[in-house]
Amino acid sequence: EGFSHRCKESLDGLMQLYAGSWQDTSKPPEYELAGCGHQDLVVSLVDQLMEEKNIKEKSINIEIHMPFERRSEREIEELKRLFSEMRVRVNMTILTGTVEDIKCAPVAELNVVTGNIQAAKRMNEKFGTDYLRTWFTSFGISGIEKLMMNVATKFGLEGEAEEAVKKEKRQVYEALGKYRDVFRSHNFAASMQGLFMTPYLPRIYSQDLGLPLKYLCI
């Protein structure tokens, strides 16, 4: 109907995969949204615009624009800073770069993707670019720690990542302390928009921010 781009069967299948993934969050489901214009666009860019380049070691591309995940400019800068702490360079964020950035995407040694698995597979086939499939668990303190360690494992930088994580967590918990003290004396209700982030955001609210959640409205 109208300009809706997903067929109902595709969306129903996606819902089943999401729910099933709650049982084992270490294995993000691989799915394809039939007729998703965004996914088709990125695959076309891989085929028509990206060029063979010399690979820069320990560099990554991060997928940051998907229908259910839009990272702000501040978040992108923070991700770049965090990865630089463990000696990993962010080559570009797909798809927020320029035309020249997109052409040079194959410079990266690794793609970090949340949704567009088809484009990641195509880059792997065409340029040999390895990819790391992430999931909605890559949010919050524990989620970002897991993301950093997974990337570090790909590059043999576990020691550097552990040091960076330890330093960052110490600063974060210290900064959050004063807010947790205030939150502790109140009750909270969280309103969620659906099952995509429902298991994960309440965990961040309760564990990271220390919110006493009394109601969860879905």
PDB file of C-alpha atoms in Angstrom:
ATOM      1  CA  GLU A   1       0.000   0.000   0.000  1.00  0.00           C
ATOM      2  CA  GLY A   2       1.236   3.475  -0.796  1.00  0.00           C
ATOM      3  CA  PHE A   3       5.023   3.473  -0.714  1.00  0.00           C
ATOM      4  CA  SER A   4       5.420   0.620   1.760  1.00  0.00           C
ATOM      5  CA  HIS A   5       8.444  -1.380   0.610  1.00  0.00           C
ATOM      6  CA  ARG A   6       8.174  -4.587   2.618  1.00  0.00           C
ATOM      7  CA  CYS A   7       5.915  -7.462   1.726  1.00  0.00           C
ATOM      8  CA  LYS A   8       3.923  -8.812   4.661  1.00  0.00           C
ATOM      9  CA  GLU A   9       5.479 -12.274   4.383  1.00  0.00           C
ATOM     10  CA  SER A  10       8.968 -10.805   4.646  1.00  0.00           C
ATOM     11  CA  LEU A  11       8.055  -8.752   7.727  1.00  0.00           C
ATOM     12  CA  ASP A  12       6.356 -11.710   9.419  1.00  0.00           C
ATOM     13  CA  GLY A  13       9.478 -13.791   8.885  1.00  0.00           C
ATOM     14  CA  LEU A  14      11.614 -11.001  10.308  1.00  0.00           C
ATOM     15  CA  MET A  15       9.474 -10.879  13.450  1.00  0.00           C
ATOM     16  CA  GLN A  16       9.947 -14.608  13.970  1.00  0.00           C
ATOM     17  CA  LEU A  17      13.723 -14.305  13.571  1.00  0.00           C
ATOM     18  CA  TYR A  18      13.884 -11.394  16.017  1.00  0.00           C
ATOM     19  CA  ALA A  19      11.923 -13.256  18.668  1.00  0.00           C
ATOM     20  CA  GLY A  20      14.025 -16.384  18.151  1.00  0.00           C
ATOM     21  CA  SER A  21      17.233 -14.414  18.528  1.00  0.00           C
ATOM     22  CA  TRP A  22      16.379 -13.603  22.142  1.00  0.00           C
ATOM     23  CA  GLN A  23      17.243 -17.203  23.043  1.00  0.00           C
ATOM     24  CA  ASP A  24      20.839 -16.812  21.858  1.00  0.00           C
ATOM     25  CA  THR A  25      21.978 -13.226  21.384  1.00  0.00           C
ATOM     26  CA  SER A  26      25.444 -14.378  20.299  1.00  0.00           C
ATOM     27  CA  LYS A  27      24.018 -15.475  16.939  1.00  0.00           C
ATOM     28  CA  PRO A  28      22.296 -12.571  15.149  1.00  0.00           C
ATOM     29  CA  PRO A  29      19.828 -13.875  12.552  1.00  0.00           C
ATOM     30  CA  GLU A  30      20.591 -13.350   8.893  1.00  0.00           C
ATOM     31  CA  TYR A  31      17.516 -12.063   7.128  1.00  0.00           C
ATOM     32  CA  GLU A  32      16.572 -10.319   3.933  1.00  0.00           C
ATOM     33  CA  LEU A  33      13.803  -7.756   3.663  1.00  0.00           C
ATOM     34  CA  ALA A  34      12.252  -8.397   0.264  1.00  0.00           C
ATOM     35  CA  GLY A  35      12.006  -5.178  -1.719  1.00  0.00           C
ATOM     36  CA  CYS A  36      13.855  -3.027   0.824  1.00  0.00           C
ATOM     37  CA  GLY A  37      15.050  -0.030  -1.201  1.00  0.00           C
ATOM     38  CA  HIS A  38      17.829   0.818   1.246  1.00  0.00           C
ATOM     39  CA  GLN A  39      19.384  -2.635   1.016  1.00  0.00           C
ATOM     40  CA  ASP A  40      19.065  -2.690  -2.783  1.00  0.00           C
ATOM     41  CA  LEU A  41      20.699   0.750  -2.961  1.00  0.00           C
ATOM     42  CA  VAL A  42      23.797  -0.297  -1.012  1.00  0.00           C
ATOM     43  CA  VAL A  43      24.189  -3.495  -3.040  1.00  0.00           C
ATOM     44  CA  SER A  44      24.004  -1.377  -6.226  1.00  0.00           C
ATOM     45  CA  LEU A  45      26.695   0.947  -4.876  1.00  0.00           C
ATOM     46  CA  VAL A  46      28.931  -2.051  -4.212  1.00  0.00           C
ATOM     47  CA  ASP A  47      28.454  -3.227  -7.801  1.00  0.00           C
ATOM     48  CA  GLN A  48      28.558   0.116  -9.600  1.00  0.00           C
ATOM     49  CA  LEU A  49      30.580   2.593  -7.555  1.00  0.00           C
ATOM     50  CA  MET A  50      33.049   0.902  -5.204  1.00  0.00           C
ATOM     51  CA  GLU A  51      36.548   0.363  -6.557  1.00  0.00           C
ATOM     52  CA  GLU A  52      39.336  -2.104  -5.845  1.00  0.00           C
ATOM     53  CA  LYS A  53      41.766  -0.507  -3.374  1.00  0.00           C
ATOM     54  CA  ASN A  54      44.824  -1.416  -1.343  1.00  0.00           C
ATOM     55  CA  ILE A  55      43.596  -2.521   2.070  1.00  0.00           C
ATOM     56  CA  LYS A  56      44.581  -0.516   5.143  1.00  0.00           C
ATOM     57  CA  GLU A  57      45.162  -2.879   8.033  1.00  0.00           C
ATOM     58  CA  LYS A  58      43.032  -2.588  11.149  1.00  0.00           C
ATOM     59  CA  SER A  59      40.483  -0.314   9.476  1.00  0.00           C
ATOM     60  CA  ILE A  60      36.705  -0.729   9.458  1.00  0.00           C
ATOM     61  CA  ASN A  61      33.525   0.542   7.853  1.00  0.00           C
ATOM     62  CA  ILE A  62      30.516   0.908  10.141  1.00  0.00           C
ATOM     63  CA  GLU A  63      26.978   0.613   8.840  1.00  0.00           C
ATOM     64  CA  ILE A  64      25.019   3.328  10.604  1.00  0.00           C
ATOM     65  CA  HIS A  65      21.829   3.935   8.649  1.00  0.00           C
ATOM     66  CA  MET A  66      19.104   1.308   8.732  1.00  0.00           C
ATOM     67  CA  PRO A  67      15.319   1.616   9.166  1.00  0.00           C
ATOM     68  CA  PHE A  68      15.527   0.731  12.873  1.00  0.00           C
ATOM     69  CA  GLU A  69      18.894   2.190  13.795  1.00  0.00           C
ATOM     70  CA  ARG A  70      19.892   5.795  13.166  1.00  0.00           C
ATOM     71  CA  ARG A  71      23.010   6.883  14.956  1.00  0.00           C
ATOM     72  CA  SER A  72      23.525  10.569  15.602  1.00  0.00           C
ATOM     73  CA  GLU A  73      26.646  12.448  14.550  1.00  0.00           C
ATOM     74  CA  ARG A  74      27.757  12.518  18.196  1.00  0.00           C
ATOM     75  CA  GLU A  75      27.452   8.740  18.457  1.00  0.00           C
ATOM     76  CA  ILE A  76      29.527   8.286  15.304  1.00  0.00           C
ATOM     77  CA  GLU A  77      32.275  10.505  16.722  1.00  0.00           C
ATOM     78  CA  GLU A  78      32.218   8.525  19.964  1.00  0.00           C
ATOM     79  CA  LEU A  79      32.529   5.224  18.098  1.00  0.00           C
ATOM     80  CA  LYS A  80      35.507   6.594  16.160  1.00  0.00           C
ATOM     81  CA  ARG A  81      37.121   7.739  19.396  1.00  0.00           C
ATOM     82  CA  LEU A  82      36.545   4.399  21.124  1.00  0.00           C
ATOM     83  CA  PHE A  83      37.995   2.395  18.266  1.00  0.00           C
ATOM     84  CA  SER A  84      40.999   4.729  17.955  1.00  0.00           C
ATOM     85  CA  GLU A  85      41.768   3.987  21.622  1.00  0.00           C
ATOM     86  CA  MET A  86      42.402   0.363  20.588  1.00  0.00           C
ATOM     87  CA  ARG A  87      44.293   1.350  17.400  1.00  0.00           C
ATOM     88  CA  VAL A  88      41.439   0.667  14.966  1.00  0.00           C
ATOM     89  CA  ARG A  89      40.692   3.277  12.312  1.00  0.00           C
ATOM     90  CA  VAL A  90      37.145   3.932  11.092  1.00  0.00           C
ATOM     91  CA  ASN A  91      37.440   4.305   7.310  1.00  0.00           C
ATOM     92  CA  MET A  92      33.855   5.420   6.703  1.00  0.00           C
ATOM     93  CA  THR A  93      30.299   5.108   7.923  1.00  0.00           C
ATOM     94  CA  ILE A  94      27.895   3.613   5.394  1.00  0.00           C
ATOM     95  CA  LEU A  95      26.001   5.509   4.022  1.00  0.00           C
ATOM     96  CA  THR A  96      26.857   8.930   5.358  1.00  0.00           C
ATOM     97  CA  GLY A  97      30.026   9.520   3.348  1.00  0.00           C
ATOM     98  CA  THR A  98      30.705  11.328   0.110  1.00  0.00           C
ATOM     99  CA  VAL A  99      30.837   9.691  -3.326  1.00  0.00           C
ATOM    100  CA  GLU A 100      34.622   9.437  -2.983  1.00  0.00           C
ATOM    101  CA  ASP A 101      34.196   7.814   0.455  1.00  0.00           C
ATOM    102  CA  ILE A 102      31.898   5.198  -1.027  1.00  0.00           C
ATOM    103  CA  LYS A 103      34.337   4.500  -3.857  1.00  0.00           C
ATOM    104  CA  CYS A 104      37.054   3.907  -1.265  1.00  0.00           C
ATOM    105  CA  ALA A 105      34.973   1.694   1.039  1.00  0.00           C
ATOM    106  CA  PRO A 106      36.980  -1.429   0.025  1.00  0.00           C
ATOM    107  CA  VAL A 107      40.040   0.143   1.675  1.00  0.00           C
ATOM    108  CA  ALA A 108      38.673  -1.173   4.988  1.00  0.00           C
ATOM    109  CA  GLU A 109      39.718  -4.588   6.210  1.00  0.00           C
ATOM    110  CA  LEU A 110      36.400  -5.207   7.969  1.00  0.00           C
ATOM    111  CA  ASN A 111      32.747  -4.188   7.641  1.00  0.00           C
ATOM    112  CA  VAL A 112      30.733  -3.884  10.866  1.00  0.00           C
ATOM    113  CA  VAL A 113      27.102  -4.362   9.842  1.00  0.00           C
ATOM    114  CA  THR A 114      23.825  -4.429  11.732  1.00  0.00           C
ATOM    115  CA  GLY A 115      21.286  -5.045   9.002  1.00  0.00           C
ATOM    116  CA  ASN A 116      22.465  -5.023   5.408  1.00  0.00           C
ATOM    117  CA  ILE A 117      23.963  -8.479   5.296  1.00  0.00           C
ATOM    118  CA  GLN A 118      23.421  -8.703   1.525  1.00  0.00           C
ATOM    119  CA  ALA A 119      25.729  -5.758   0.820  1.00  0.00           C
ATOM    120  CA  ALA A 120      28.334  -7.140   3.244  1.00  0.00           C
ATOM    121  CA  LYS A 121      28.282 -10.480   1.441  1.00  0.00           C
ATOM    122  CA  ARG A 122      28.578  -8.748  -1.920  1.00  0.00           C
ATOM    123  CA  MET A 123      31.620  -6.753  -0.761  1.00  0.00           C
ATOM    124  CA  ASN A 124      33.119  -9.958   0.553  1.00  0.00           C
ATOM    125  CA  GLU A 125      32.603 -11.673  -2.803  1.00  0.00           C
ATOM    126  CA  LYS A 126      33.847  -8.750  -4.908  1.00  0.00           C
ATOM    127  CA  PHE A 127      36.664  -7.299  -2.794  1.00  0.00           C
ATOM    128  CA  GLY A 128      37.336  -9.942  -0.130  1.00  0.00           C
ATOM    129  CA  THR A 129      36.225  -7.578   2.660  1.00  0.00           C
ATOM    130  CA  ASP A 130      35.559  -9.524   5.837  1.00  0.00           C
ATOM    131  CA  TYR A 131      32.453  -8.602   7.826  1.00  0.00           C
ATOM    132  CA  LEU A 132      31.259  -8.759  11.418  1.00  0.00           C
ATOM    133  CA  ARG A 133      27.527  -9.159  11.966  1.00  0.00           C
ATOM    134  CA  THR A 134      26.355  -7.172  14.987  1.00  0.00           C
ATOM    135  CA  TRP A 135      22.940  -6.918  16.570  1.00  0.00           C
ATOM    136  CA  PHE A 136      20.771  -4.714  18.756  1.00  0.00           C
ATOM    137  CA  THR A 137      22.777  -6.010  21.708  1.00  0.00           C
ATOM    138  CA  SER A 138      25.547  -3.564  20.686  1.00  0.00           C
ATOM    139  CA  PHE A 139      24.043  -0.818  22.830  1.00  0.00           C
ATOM    140  CA  GLY A 140      24.738   0.204  26.391  1.00  0.00           C
ATOM    141  CA  ILE A 141      27.928  -0.367  28.355  1.00  0.00           C
ATOM    142  CA  SER A 142      28.074  -4.155  28.072  1.00  0.00           C
ATOM    143  CA  GLY A 143      26.922  -4.098  24.446  1.00  0.00           C
ATOM    144  CA  ILE A 144      29.591  -1.636  23.302  1.00  0.00           C
ATOM    145  CA  GLU A 145      32.216  -3.557  25.272  1.00  0.00           C
ATOM    146  CA  LYS A 146      31.210  -6.733  23.439  1.00  0.00           C
ATOM    147  CA  LEU A 147      31.330  -4.920  20.081  1.00  0.00           C
ATOM    148  CA  MET A 148      34.829  -3.594  20.762  1.00  0.00           C
ATOM    149  CA  MET A 149      36.095  -7.000  21.855  1.00  0.00           C
ATOM    150  CA  ASN A 150      34.587  -8.720  18.810  1.00  0.00           C
ATOM    151  CA  VAL A 151      36.319  -6.250  16.481  1.00  0.00           C
ATOM    152  CA  ALA A 152      39.544  -6.608  18.471  1.00  0.00           C
ATOM    153  CA  THR A 153      39.446 -10.390  18.062  1.00  0.00           C
ATOM    154  CA  LYS A 154      39.312  -9.961  14.291  1.00  0.00           C
ATOM    155  CA  PHE A 155      42.557  -7.940  14.405  1.00  0.00           C
ATOM    156  CA  GLY A 156      44.383  -9.632  17.269  1.00  0.00           C
ATOM    157  CA  LEU A 157      44.060  -6.521  19.439  1.00  0.00           C
ATOM    158  CA  GLU A 158      42.411  -8.075  22.490  1.00  0.00           C
ATOM    159  CA  GLY A 159      44.960  -6.577  24.899  1.00  0.00           C
ATOM    160  CA  GLU A 160      44.552  -3.062  23.540  1.00  0.00           C
ATOM    161  CA  ALA A 161      40.758  -3.369  23.607  1.00  0.00           C
ATOM    162  CA  GLU A 162      40.715  -4.619  27.198  1.00  0.00           C
ATOM    163  CA  GLU A 163      42.773  -1.635  28.341  1.00  0.00           C
ATOM    164  CA  ALA A 164      40.564   0.811  26.428  1.00  0.00           C
ATOM    165  CA  VAL A 165      37.377  -0.771  27.794  1.00  0.00           C
ATOM    166  CA  LYS A 166      38.653  -0.772  31.364  1.00  0.00           C
ATOM    167  CA  LYS A 167      39.555   2.915  31.173  1.00  0.00           C
ATOM    168  CA  GLU A 168      36.259   3.871  29.530  1.00  0.00           C
ATOM    169  CA  LYS A 169      34.064   1.905  31.954  1.00  0.00           C
ATOM    170  CA  ARG A 170      35.783   3.491  34.933  1.00  0.00           C
ATOM    171  CA  GLN A 171      35.013   6.978  33.596  1.00  0.00           C
ATOM    172  CA  VAL A 172      31.449   6.088  32.587  1.00  0.00           C
ATOM    173  CA  TYR A 173      30.471   4.562  35.925  1.00  0.00           C
ATOM    174  CA  GLU A 174      31.977   7.514  37.754  1.00  0.00           C
ATOM    175  CA  ALA A 175      29.968   9.955  35.596  1.00  0.00           C
ATOM    176  CA  LEU A 176      26.752   7.961  35.997  1.00  0.00           C
ATOM    177  CA  GLY A 177      27.069   7.673  39.760  1.00  0.00           C
ATOM    178  CA  LYS A 178      25.432  11.001  40.638  1.00  0.00           C
ATOM    179  CA  TYR A 179      22.495  10.302  38.322  1.00  0.00           C
ATOM    180  CA  ARG A 180      21.947   6.829  39.718  1.00  0.00           C
ATOM    181  CA  ASP A 181      21.721   8.325  43.208  1.00  0.00           C
ATOM    182  CA  VAL A 182      18.875  10.573  42.042  1.00  0.00           C
ATOM    183  CA  PHE A 183      17.076   7.870  40.033  1.00  0.00           C
ATOM    184  CA  ARG A 184      17.170   5.414  42.940  1.00  0.00           C
ATOM    185  CA  SER A 185      14.530   7.352  44.875  1.00  0.00           C
ATOM    186  CA  HIS A 186      11.943   7.298  42.062  1.00  0.00           C
ATOM    187  CA  ASN A 187       9.873   4.785  40.138  1.00  0.00           C
ATOM    188  CA  PHE A 188       9.867   4.805  36.342  1.00  0.00           C
ATOM    189  CA  ALA A 189       7.729   3.583  33.450  1.00  0.00           C
ATOM    190  CA  ALA A 190       9.236   2.927  30.013  1.00  0.00           C
ATOM    191  CA  SER A 191       7.184   2.994  26.828  1.00  0.00           C
ATOM    192  CA  MET A 192       8.538   0.834  23.992  1.00  0.00           C
ATOM    193  CA  GLN A 193       7.620   1.009  20.305  1.00  0.00           C
ATOM    194  CA  GLY A 194       7.817  -2.686  19.504  1.00  0.00           C
ATOM    195  CA  LEU A 195       9.891  -5.808  19.862  1.00  0.00           C
ATOM    196  CA  PHE A 196      12.972  -4.650  17.931  1.00  0.00           C
ATOM    197  CA  MET A 197      14.621  -2.959  20.915  1.00  0.00           C
ATOM    198  CA  THR A 198      12.330  -4.126  23.709  1.00  0.00           C
ATOM    199  CA  PRO A 199      14.592  -6.729  25.343  1.00  0.00           C
ATOM    200  CA  TYR A 200      17.663  -4.509  25.170  1.00  0.00           C
ATOM    201  CA  LEU A 201      16.714  -0.920  26.044  1.00  0.00           C
ATOM    202  CA  PRO A 202      15.096  -1.823  29.407  1.00  0.00           C
ATOM    203  CA  ARG A 203      18.329  -3.605  30.332  1.00  0.00           C
ATOM    204  CA  ILE A 204      20.257  -0.398  29.639  1.00  0.00           C
ATOM    205  CA  TYR A 205      17.747   1.655  31.636  1.00  0.00           C
ATOM    206  CA  SER A 206      17.933  -0.643  34.646  1.00  0.00           C
ATOM    207  CA  GLN A 207      21.577  -1.785  34.610  1.00  0.00           C
ATOM    208  CA  ASP A 208      23.440   1.210  33.177  1.00  0.00           C
ATOM    209  CA  LEU A 209      21.276   4.070  34.451  1.00  0.00           C
ATOM    210  CA  GLY A 210      19.962   2.329  37.562  1.00  0.00           C
ATOM    211  CA  LEU A 211      16.327   3.217  36.839  1.00  0.00           C
ATOM    212  CA  PRO A 212      13.853   1.351  39.106  1.00  0.00           C
ATOM    213  CA  LEU A 213      11.446   0.267  36.336  1.00  0.00           C
ATOM    214  CA  LYS A 214       7.958  -0.277  37.723  1.00  0.00           C
ATOM    215  CA  TYR A 215       6.081  -0.478  34.411  1.00  0.00           C
ATOM    216  CA  LEU A 216       7.108  -1.526  30.919  1.00  0.00           C
ATOM    217  CA  CYS A 217       4.522  -0.517  28.335  1.00  0.00           C
ATOM    218  CA  ILE A 218       4.810  -2.238  24.931  1.00  0.00           C
TER     219      ILE A 218
END
